PDB file of C-alpha atoms and ligand atoms in Angstrom:
ATOM      1  CA  MET L1317      28.509   6.877   0.082  1.00 90.00           C
ATOM      2  CA  LYS L1318      27.375   5.758  -3.504  1.00 96.00           C
ATOM      3  CA  ILE L1319      24.123   7.092  -5.422  1.00 97.00           C
ATOM      4  CA  TRP L1320      21.443   4.029  -5.960  1.00 98.00           C
ATOM      5  CA  HIS L1321      19.069   4.401  -8.595  1.00 98.00           C
ATOM      6  CA  GLY L1322      15.902   2.790  -8.648  1.00 98.00           C
ATOM      7  CA  LYS L1323      11.974   2.651 -10.828  1.00 98.00           C
ATOM      8  CA  CYS L1324       9.082   1.261 -10.514  1.00 98.00           C
ATOM      9  CA  HIS L1325       8.217  -1.218 -13.697  1.00 98.00           C
ATOM     10  CA  CYS L1326       6.949   1.221 -16.405  1.00 98.00           C
ATOM     11  CA  GLY L1327       9.473   3.860 -15.496  1.00 98.00           C
ATOM     12  CA  ASP L1328       7.317   6.586 -14.659  1.00 98.00           C
ATOM     13  CA  VAL L1329       8.498   6.533 -11.254  1.00 98.00           C
ATOM     14  CA  SER L1330      12.194   6.423 -10.837  1.00 98.00           C
ATOM     15  CA  PHE L1331      14.300   7.833  -7.421  1.00 98.00           C
ATOM     16  CA  SER L1332      17.796   8.021  -6.388  1.00 98.00           C
ATOM     17  CA  PHE L1333      19.366   8.357  -2.940  1.00 98.00           C
ATOM     18  CA  GLN L1334      22.598   8.064  -1.188  1.00 95.00           C
ATOM     19  CA  ALA L1335      23.413   5.016   0.543  1.00 94.00           C
ATOM     20  CA  GLU L1336      26.740   2.765   1.709  1.00 92.00           C
ATOM     21  CA  GLY L1337      25.936  -0.530   0.500  1.00 93.00           C
ATOM     22  CA  ILE L1338      23.002  -2.632   0.621  1.00 97.00           C
ATOM     23  CA  THR L1339      23.628  -5.346   2.236  1.00 97.00           C
ATOM     24  CA  ASP L1340      20.509  -6.706   4.229  1.00 98.00           C
ATOM     25  CA  GLY L1341      16.773  -6.145   3.862  1.00 98.00           C
ATOM     26  CA  LEU L1342      13.672  -5.618   6.003  1.00 98.00           C
ATOM     27  CA  ARG L1343      10.122  -7.499   5.367  1.00 97.00           C
ATOM     28  CA  CYS L1344       7.099  -6.444   8.041  1.00 95.00           C
ATOM     29  CA  ASN L1345       4.107  -8.444   8.734  1.00 96.00           C
ATOM     30  CA  CYS L1346       1.781  -5.585   8.744  1.00 93.00           C
ATOM     31  CA  SER L1347      -1.913  -5.831   6.805  1.00 94.00           C
ATOM     32  CA  ILE L1348       0.132  -4.179   4.043  1.00 94.00           C
ATOM     33  CA  CYS L1349       3.141  -4.927   3.538  1.00 95.00           C
ATOM     34  CA  LYS L1350       2.403  -9.015   3.902  1.00 95.00           C
ATOM     35  CA  ARG L1351      -0.046  -8.541   0.965  1.00 97.00           C
ATOM     36  CA  LYS L1352       2.820  -6.681  -0.665  1.00 96.00           C
ATOM     37  CA  GLY L1353       5.501  -8.683  -0.533  1.00 96.00           C
ATOM     38  CA  ALA L1354       8.283  -6.796  -0.857  1.00 97.00           C
ATOM     39  CA  LEU L1355      11.990  -6.486   0.357  1.00 98.00           C
ATOM     40  CA  MET L1356      12.843  -3.400   1.794  1.00 98.00           C
ATOM     41  CA  SER L1357      15.470  -1.256   2.934  1.00 98.00           C
ATOM     42  CA  SER L1358      16.252  -1.801   6.314  1.00 97.00           C
ATOM     43  CA  PHE L1359      17.709   1.676   6.806  1.00 97.00           C
ATOM     44  CA  VAL L1360      15.088   5.106   5.836  1.00 97.00           C
ATOM     45  CA  VAL L1361      16.271   7.711   4.286  1.00 97.00           C
ATOM     46  CA  PRO L1362      15.168  11.486   4.575  1.00 97.00           C
ATOM     47  CA  ILE L1363      12.999  12.903   2.061  1.00 96.00           C
ATOM     48  CA  GLU L1364      15.203  15.810   1.294  1.00 96.00           C
ATOM     49  CA  ASP L1365      17.953  13.663   0.156  1.00 96.00           C
ATOM     50  CA  ILE L1366      16.244  12.063  -1.866  1.00 98.00           C
ATOM     51  CA  SER L1367      15.534  12.675  -5.687  1.00 98.00           C
ATOM     52  CA  ILE L1368      11.943  11.142  -7.272  1.00 98.00           C
ATOM     53  CA  ASP L1369      11.285  11.829 -10.558  1.00 98.00           C
ATOM     54  CA  VAL L1370       7.648  11.106 -12.108  1.00 98.00           C
ATOM     55  CA  VAL L1371       6.444  11.386 -15.544  1.00 97.00           C
ATOM     56  CA  ASN L1372       2.879  11.819 -16.269  1.00 95.00           C
ATOM     57  CA  ASP L1373       1.497  12.136 -12.991  1.00 97.00           C
ATOM     58  CA  VAL L1374       1.595   8.441 -12.058  1.00 98.00           C
ATOM     59  CA  LEU L1375       2.374   8.960  -8.586  1.00 98.00           C
ATOM     60  CA  SER L1376      -0.411   7.756  -6.509  1.00 98.00           C
ATOM     61  CA  VAL L1377      -0.795   7.669  -2.900  1.00 97.00           C
ATOM     62  CA  TYR L1378      -2.584   4.592  -0.465  1.00 97.00           C
ATOM     63  CA  GLN L1379      -2.864   5.397   3.795  1.00 96.00           C
ATOM     64  CA  PHE L1380      -4.653   3.696   6.066  1.00 92.00           C
ATOM     65  CA  ASP L1381      -5.681   3.513   9.586  1.00 89.00           C
ATOM     66  CA  ASN L1382      -4.261   6.739  11.536  1.00 89.00           C
ATOM     67  CA  GLY L1383      -2.487   7.834   7.665  1.00 88.00           C
ATOM     68  CA  VAL L1384       0.649   8.281   8.618  1.00 90.00           C
ATOM     69  CA  ALA L1385       2.537   6.334   6.395  1.00 93.00           C
ATOM     70  CA  LYS L1386       2.519   6.965   3.244  1.00 96.00           C
ATOM     71  CA  HIS L1387       2.316   3.951   0.106  1.00 97.00           C
ATOM     72  CA  TYR L1388       3.223   5.360  -2.816  1.00 98.00           C
ATOM     73  CA  PHE L1389       2.753   3.338  -6.139  1.00 98.00           C
ATOM     74  CA  CYS L1390       2.017   4.029  -9.778  1.00 98.00           C
ATOM     75  CA  LYS L1391      -0.686   3.854 -11.084  1.00 98.00           C
ATOM     76  CA  HIS L1392       0.793   2.641 -14.497  1.00 98.00           C
ATOM     77  CA  CYS L1393       2.359  -0.844 -13.926  1.00 98.00           C
ATOM     78  CA  GLY L1394       1.177  -0.884 -10.093  1.00 98.00           C
ATOM     79  CA  ILE L1395       4.447  -0.609  -8.426  1.00 98.00           C
ATOM     80  CA  TYR L1396       5.303   0.484  -4.490  1.00 98.00           C
ATOM     81  CA  PRO L1397       8.652   2.033  -5.380  1.00 98.00           C
ATOM     82  CA  PHE L1398       9.066   3.458  -1.775  1.00 98.00           C
ATOM     83  CA  HIS L1399       6.620   4.336   1.397  1.00 97.00           C
ATOM     84  CA  GLU L1400       7.228   7.249   4.493  1.00 97.00           C
ATOM     85  CA  THR L1401       6.862   5.213   7.714  1.00 94.00           C
ATOM     86  CA  MET L1402       4.991   5.574  10.457  1.00 89.00           C
ATOM     87  CA  ARG L1403       7.587   5.301  12.786  1.00 88.00           C
ATOM     88  CA  ALA L1404       9.735   8.243  11.264  1.00 91.00           C
ATOM     89  CA  PRO L1405       7.348  10.355   9.244  1.00 93.00           C
ATOM     90  CA  GLY L1406       9.489  12.456   6.778  1.00 96.00           C
ATOM     91  CA  ASN L1407      11.633   9.267   5.810  1.00 97.00           C
ATOM     92  CA  TYR L1408      11.367   6.684   3.925  1.00 98.00           C
ATOM     93  CA  ARG L1409      12.083   3.023   2.924  1.00 97.00           C
ATOM     94  CA  PHE L1410      12.669   1.687  -0.789  1.00 98.00           C
ATOM     95  CA  ASN L1411      11.347  -1.469  -2.657  1.00 98.00           C
ATOM     96  CA  LEU L1412      14.947  -3.212  -3.300  1.00 98.00           C
ATOM     97  CA  GLY L1413      13.369  -5.471  -6.015  1.00 98.00           C
ATOM     98  CA  CYS L1414      12.932  -1.588  -7.296  1.00 98.00           C
ATOM     99  CA  ILE L1415      16.940  -0.883  -7.514  1.00 98.00           C
ATOM    100  CA  ASP L1416      18.251  -3.537 -10.691  1.00 96.00           C
ATOM    101  CA  GLU L1417      22.071  -3.046  -8.943  1.00 96.00           C
ATOM    102  CA  VAL L1418      20.079  -5.167  -5.867  1.00 97.00           C
ATOM    103  CA  ASP L1419      19.350  -8.871  -5.920  1.00 97.00           C
ATOM    104  CA  ALA L1420      16.994  -8.536  -3.904  1.00 96.00           C
ATOM    105  CA  PHE L1421      16.524 -12.334  -3.321  1.00 96.00           C
ATOM    106  CA  SER L1422      19.990 -12.526  -2.485  1.00 97.00           C
ATOM    107  CA  LEU L1423      20.095 -10.375   0.943  1.00 98.00           C
ATOM    108  CA  PRO L1424      19.349 -11.637   4.699  1.00 98.00           C
ATOM    109  CA  PHE L1425      16.522 -10.074   5.957  1.00 98.00           C
ATOM    110  CA  GLU L1426      14.875  -9.515   9.145  1.00 97.00           C
ATOM    111  CA  VAL L1427      11.264  -9.390   9.983  1.00 97.00           C
ATOM    112  CA  PHE L1428       9.648  -6.358  11.362  1.00 94.00           C
ATOM    113  CA  ASP L1429       6.463  -6.668  13.417  1.00 93.00           C
ATOM    114  CA  GLY L1430       4.573  -4.319  11.772  1.00 90.00           C
ATOM    115  CA  ALA L1431       0.971  -6.202  12.569  1.00 90.00           C
ATOM    116  CA  SER L1432       1.604  -5.874  16.569  1.00 90.00           C
ATOM    117  CA  LEU L1433       1.982  -2.368  16.250  1.00 82.00           C
TER     118      LEU L1433
HETATM  119 ZN1   ZN E1458       5.349   2.481 -13.359  1.00 65.77          ZN
END
């Protein structure tokens, strides 16, 4: 296991978690993900295993429809760093573009059909 560190663009939201190597990603075609366009982690991590640091109270959350999924974003720079999933509440996926060690443009990915949920 390795500790991965990520942050939003301005750095006011940072996070870290443990995972094996990040070798692929996930995209989703639901109404919000298609707008964000981010490559997400293909795995989820339970909230208790994630370290999240926020300064200046910039972490905000957006919810819609059934309100189960929580789409977090930085109020300062607008970046989406992670979200709590709808299918497995309490578990989070990450925006791989926020992790400098990961080249999100070189990873293979699957497309999840979130639009059909
Ligand atoms: Zn920010």
